[in-house]
Each structure stands twice: as structure tokens, then as C-alpha cells.
CSV table of C-alpha atoms in Angstrom, one decimal:
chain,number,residue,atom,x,y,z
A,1,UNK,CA,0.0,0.0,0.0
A,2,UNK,CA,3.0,2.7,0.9
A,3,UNK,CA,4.7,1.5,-2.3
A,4,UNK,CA,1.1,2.3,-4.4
A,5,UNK,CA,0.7,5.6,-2.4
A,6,UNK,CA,3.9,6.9,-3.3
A,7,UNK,CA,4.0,5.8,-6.7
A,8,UNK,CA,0.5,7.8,-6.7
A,9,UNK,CA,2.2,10.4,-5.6
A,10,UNK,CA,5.4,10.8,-7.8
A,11,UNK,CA,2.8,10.2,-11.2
A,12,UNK,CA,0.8,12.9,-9.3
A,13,UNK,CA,3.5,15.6,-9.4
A,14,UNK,CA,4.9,14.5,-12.8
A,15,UNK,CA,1.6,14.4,-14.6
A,16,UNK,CA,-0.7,17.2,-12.9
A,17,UNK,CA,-4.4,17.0,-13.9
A,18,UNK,CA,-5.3,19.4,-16.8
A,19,UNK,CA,-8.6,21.0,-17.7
A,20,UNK,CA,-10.3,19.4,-20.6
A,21,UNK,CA,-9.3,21.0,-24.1
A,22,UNK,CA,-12.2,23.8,-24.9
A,23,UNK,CA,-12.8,22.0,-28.4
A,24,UNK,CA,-16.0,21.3,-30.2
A,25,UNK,CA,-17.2,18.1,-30.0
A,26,UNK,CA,-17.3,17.9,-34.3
A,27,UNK,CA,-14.0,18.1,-34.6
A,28,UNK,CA,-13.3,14.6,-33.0
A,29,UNK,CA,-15.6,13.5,-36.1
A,30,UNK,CA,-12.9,14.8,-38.4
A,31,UNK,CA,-9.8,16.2,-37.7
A,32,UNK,CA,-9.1,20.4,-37.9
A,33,UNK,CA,-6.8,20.2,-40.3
A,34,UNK,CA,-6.9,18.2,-43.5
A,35,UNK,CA,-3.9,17.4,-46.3
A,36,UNK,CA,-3.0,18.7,-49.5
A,37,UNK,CA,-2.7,15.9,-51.9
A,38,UNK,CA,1.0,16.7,-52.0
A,39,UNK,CA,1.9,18.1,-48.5
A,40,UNK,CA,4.6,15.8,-46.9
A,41,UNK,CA,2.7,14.7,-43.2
A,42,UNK,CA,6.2,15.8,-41.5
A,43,UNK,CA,8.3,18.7,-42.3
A,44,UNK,CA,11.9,18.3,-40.2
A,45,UNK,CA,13.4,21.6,-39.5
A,46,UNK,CA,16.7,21.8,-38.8
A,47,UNK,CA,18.8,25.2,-37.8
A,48,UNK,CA,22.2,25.6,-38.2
A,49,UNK,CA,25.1,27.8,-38.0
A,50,UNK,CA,28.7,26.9,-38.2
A,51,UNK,CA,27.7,22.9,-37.4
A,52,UNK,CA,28.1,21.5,-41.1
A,53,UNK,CA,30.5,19.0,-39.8
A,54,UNK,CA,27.3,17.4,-38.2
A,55,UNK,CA,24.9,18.0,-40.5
A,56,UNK,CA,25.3,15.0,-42.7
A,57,UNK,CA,24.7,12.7,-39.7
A,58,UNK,CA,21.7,14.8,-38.8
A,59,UNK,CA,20.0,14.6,-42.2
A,60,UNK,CA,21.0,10.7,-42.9
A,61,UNK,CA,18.8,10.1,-39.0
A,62,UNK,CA,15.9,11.7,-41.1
A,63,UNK,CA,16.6,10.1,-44.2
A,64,UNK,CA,16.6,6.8,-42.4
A,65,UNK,CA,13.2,7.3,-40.9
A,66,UNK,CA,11.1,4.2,-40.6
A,67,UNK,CA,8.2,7.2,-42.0
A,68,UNK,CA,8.6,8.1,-45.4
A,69,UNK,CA,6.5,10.9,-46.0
A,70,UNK,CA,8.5,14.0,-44.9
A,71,UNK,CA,10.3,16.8,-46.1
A,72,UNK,CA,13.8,18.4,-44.2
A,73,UNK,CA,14.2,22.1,-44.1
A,74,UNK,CA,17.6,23.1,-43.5
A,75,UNK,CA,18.1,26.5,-42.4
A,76,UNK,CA,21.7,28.2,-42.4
A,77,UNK,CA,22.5,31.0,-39.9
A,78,UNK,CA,24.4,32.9,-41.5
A,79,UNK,CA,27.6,30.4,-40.7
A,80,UNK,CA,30.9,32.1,-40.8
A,81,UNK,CA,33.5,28.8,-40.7
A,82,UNK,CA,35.4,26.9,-43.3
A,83,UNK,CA,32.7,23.6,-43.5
A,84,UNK,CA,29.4,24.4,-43.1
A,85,UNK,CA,28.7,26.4,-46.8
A,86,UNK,CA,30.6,23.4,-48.5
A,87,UNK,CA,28.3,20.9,-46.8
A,88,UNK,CA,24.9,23.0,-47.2
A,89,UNK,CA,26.1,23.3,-51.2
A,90,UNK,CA,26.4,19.6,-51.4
A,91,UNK,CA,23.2,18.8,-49.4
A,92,UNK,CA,21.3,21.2,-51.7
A,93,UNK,CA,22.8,19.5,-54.6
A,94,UNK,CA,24.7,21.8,-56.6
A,95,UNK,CA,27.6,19.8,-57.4
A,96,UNK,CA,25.5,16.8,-58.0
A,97,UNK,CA,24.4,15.5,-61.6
A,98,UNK,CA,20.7,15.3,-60.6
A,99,UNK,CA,20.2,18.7,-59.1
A,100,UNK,CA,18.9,19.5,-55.6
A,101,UNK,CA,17.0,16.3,-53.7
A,102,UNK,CA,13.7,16.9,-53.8
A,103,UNK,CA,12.4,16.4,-49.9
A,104,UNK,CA,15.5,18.8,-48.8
A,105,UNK,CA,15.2,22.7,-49.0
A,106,UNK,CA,18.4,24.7,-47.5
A,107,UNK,CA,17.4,28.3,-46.7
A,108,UNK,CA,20.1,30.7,-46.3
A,109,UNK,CA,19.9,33.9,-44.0
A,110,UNK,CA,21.6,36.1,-42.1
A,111,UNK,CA,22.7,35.2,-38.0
A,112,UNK,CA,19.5,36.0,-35.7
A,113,UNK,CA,20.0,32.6,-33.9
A,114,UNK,CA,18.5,29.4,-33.4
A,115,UNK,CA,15.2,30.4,-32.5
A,116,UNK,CA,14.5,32.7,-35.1
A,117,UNK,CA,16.1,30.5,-37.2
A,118,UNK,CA,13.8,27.4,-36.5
A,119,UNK,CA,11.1,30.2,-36.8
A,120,UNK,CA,12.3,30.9,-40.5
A,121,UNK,CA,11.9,26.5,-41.3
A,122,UNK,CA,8.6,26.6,-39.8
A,123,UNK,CA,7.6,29.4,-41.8
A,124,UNK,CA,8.6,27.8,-45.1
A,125,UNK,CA,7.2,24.4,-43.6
A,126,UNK,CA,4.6,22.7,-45.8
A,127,UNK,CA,3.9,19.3,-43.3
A,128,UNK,CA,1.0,19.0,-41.5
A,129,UNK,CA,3.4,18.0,-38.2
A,130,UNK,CA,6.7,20.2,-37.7
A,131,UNK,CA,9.9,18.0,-36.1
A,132,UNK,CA,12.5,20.8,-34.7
A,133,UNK,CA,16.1,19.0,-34.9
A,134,UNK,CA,19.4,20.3,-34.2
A,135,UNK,CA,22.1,20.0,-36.8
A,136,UNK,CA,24.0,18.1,-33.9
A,137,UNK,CA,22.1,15.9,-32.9
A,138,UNK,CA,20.3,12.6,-34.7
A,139,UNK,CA,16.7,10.6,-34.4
A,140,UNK,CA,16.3,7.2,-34.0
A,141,UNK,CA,14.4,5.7,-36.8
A,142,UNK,CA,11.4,5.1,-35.7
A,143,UNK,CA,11.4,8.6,-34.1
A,144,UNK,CA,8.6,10.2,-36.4
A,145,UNK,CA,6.7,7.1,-37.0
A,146,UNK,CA,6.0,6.8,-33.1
A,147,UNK,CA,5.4,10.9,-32.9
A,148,UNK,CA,2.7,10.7,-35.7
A,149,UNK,CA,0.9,7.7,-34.6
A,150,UNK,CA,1.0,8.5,-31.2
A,151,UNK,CA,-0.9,11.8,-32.2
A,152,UNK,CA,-2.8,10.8,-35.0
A,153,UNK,CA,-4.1,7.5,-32.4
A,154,UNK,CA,-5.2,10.6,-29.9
A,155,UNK,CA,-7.6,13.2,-30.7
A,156,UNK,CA,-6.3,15.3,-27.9
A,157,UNK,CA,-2.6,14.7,-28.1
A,158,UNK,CA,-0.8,17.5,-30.3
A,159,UNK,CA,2.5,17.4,-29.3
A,160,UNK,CA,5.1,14.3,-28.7
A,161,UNK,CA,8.7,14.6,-27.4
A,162,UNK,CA,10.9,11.8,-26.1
A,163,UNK,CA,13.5,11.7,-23.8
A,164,UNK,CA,17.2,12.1,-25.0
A,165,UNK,CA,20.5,10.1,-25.2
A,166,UNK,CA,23.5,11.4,-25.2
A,167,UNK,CA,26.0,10.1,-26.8
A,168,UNK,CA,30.2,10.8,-27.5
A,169,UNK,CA,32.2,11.1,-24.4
A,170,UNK,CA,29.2,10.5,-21.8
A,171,UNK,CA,26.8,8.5,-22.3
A,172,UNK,CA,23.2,9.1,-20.7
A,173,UNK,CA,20.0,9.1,-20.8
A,174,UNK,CA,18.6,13.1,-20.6
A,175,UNK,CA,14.4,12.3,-19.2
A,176,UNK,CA,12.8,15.3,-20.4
A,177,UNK,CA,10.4,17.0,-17.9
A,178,UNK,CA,6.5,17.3,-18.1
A,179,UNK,CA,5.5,19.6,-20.5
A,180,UNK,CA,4.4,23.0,-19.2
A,181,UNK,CA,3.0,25.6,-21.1
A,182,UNK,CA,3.5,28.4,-19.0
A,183,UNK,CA,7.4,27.4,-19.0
A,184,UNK,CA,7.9,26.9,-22.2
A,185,UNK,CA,6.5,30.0,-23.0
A,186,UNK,CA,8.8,31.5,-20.6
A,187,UNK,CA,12.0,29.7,-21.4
């Protein structure tokens, strides 16, 4: 009984009851939003400035996705080292035979930092679900597969995050807080 209790307790504090969503019933008949015939269902935006030497791993996690149907928005800071523009040239395709891939876009603007950047990608975002990913870090490949169904399977789930590893010289797993609104805002 103690054991249950505080098990109670901790889900308590890590999972605080929220009001119900202030939604029309109709819209758990069909859902808000509906597809284009030829909008990707994910659009992965990734910022990036001065991290080209990371980039290709980044992109090959999304290329690699167990979920097909997505397009990758890189979007370049305004980098200033030796690596990155090389690397964003060849992503985009301009040394290759075939011309630029067609689920990557690279947008190019000047430094006004990550947020704004990942702003930018959102903006020129053409999915019906946004993925934010660093150009340093990488997804596991069933990472957008589990996202979409875990929303699509819930009428009032719009948002999925994971925890994190971390990987390199330490090795750990990062468990990612409860959402809050209010904080992220803030943060």
C-alpha cells in the first residue's frame, strides 16, 4: 500500500491534472486540419550555424526514418567557418548531376539565432506535423513514425517529445520534464 501511495504520488507531481481541451465536439468526427494531396505529413526543421561538420549525420537520422512521407528544411545561420557552406552546397545539390533532392530545402539567412532560425523553417514548412532538430544531434528511426501515430491514435494529443540520449564522451539518458505551457513560454 505505501509503495502504491507513493507511486501515486510521484505520477501525481509529474503528470498534474489538466482541464479538458475547450474543443468542439465535431472536430473529434474529423480532424481540424486536413492534407494537401501533396503536403509531406512531417516537415523536419533543422537550424544551423557553423555545425556543417554534423549536418550529414543529422540529415541521414531523417533520411533513415522508418516514416517516409516528410520533407527536411535546413536552415543556415548565417555560418561564418570553413565547412558548413561546403556541406549545405552539397546537401542542396549543386555539385550533384541530378540537381537539388527533392524532400530537402536549404534556406540561407543572415545570423539571428537558433530560435528565429527554426522560426524561418517553420515558416517555409509545408507538413501537417513540424519536427524541430538540431544539426547536432540525430533521431532514431522510428522517431517520427511513433510521434505521428501517437498523435494521429489521440484526438487530444498534439504534441510528442521523447526523452534524449546522449551520446560521445558521456553516455546518458537526458528524461525530459513534463510539459508546461507556461514554461515553455517563458524559457
Amino acid at each position: 500500500r505505501r509503495r502504491r501511495a507513493i507511486k501515486e504520488t510521484v505520477r501525481a507531481m509529474l503528470f498534474p491534472p489538466r482541464p479538458p481541451l475547450d474543443a468542439p465536439v465535431e472536430w473529434l468526427e474529423a480532424p481540424p486540419v486536413r492534407r494537401n494531396r501533396h503536403q509531406p505529413l512531417v516537415s523536419v526543421v533543422i537550424p544551423c550555424y557553423n555545425y556543417g561538420r554534423f549536418l550529414h549525420d543529422a540529415v541521414a537520422s531523417v533520411r533513415a526514418q522508418t516514416l517516409r512521407d516528410f520533407e527536411i528544411i535546413v536552415v543556415d545561420d548565417g555560418s561564418t567557418d570553413d565547412v558548413t557552406p561546403g556541406v549545405l552546397d552539397a546537401l542542396e545539390g549543386l555539385d550533384h548531376p541530378h540537381g537539388r533532392p527533392p524532400d530537402l530545402t536549404v534556406i540561407r539567412q543572415e545570423n539571428q539565432g537558433a530560435p528565429a532560425a527554426r522560426n524561418t523553417g517553420i515558416r517555409a514548412a509545408r507538413g501537417l506535423y513540424i519536427c524541430c532538430l538540431d544539426a547536432d544531434d540525430t533521431m532514431e528511426p522510428t522517431y517520427l513514425e511513433k510521434c505521428v501515430l501517437l498523435m494521429e491514435g489521440n484526438a487530444g494529443v498534439s504534441l510528442a517529445y521523447s526523452w534524449l540520449r546522449v551520446t560521445g564522451a558521456e553516455e546518458r539518458v537526458w528524461k525530459s520534464e513534463s510539459l508546461d505551457l507556461d514554461r515553455l513560454r517563458y524559457y
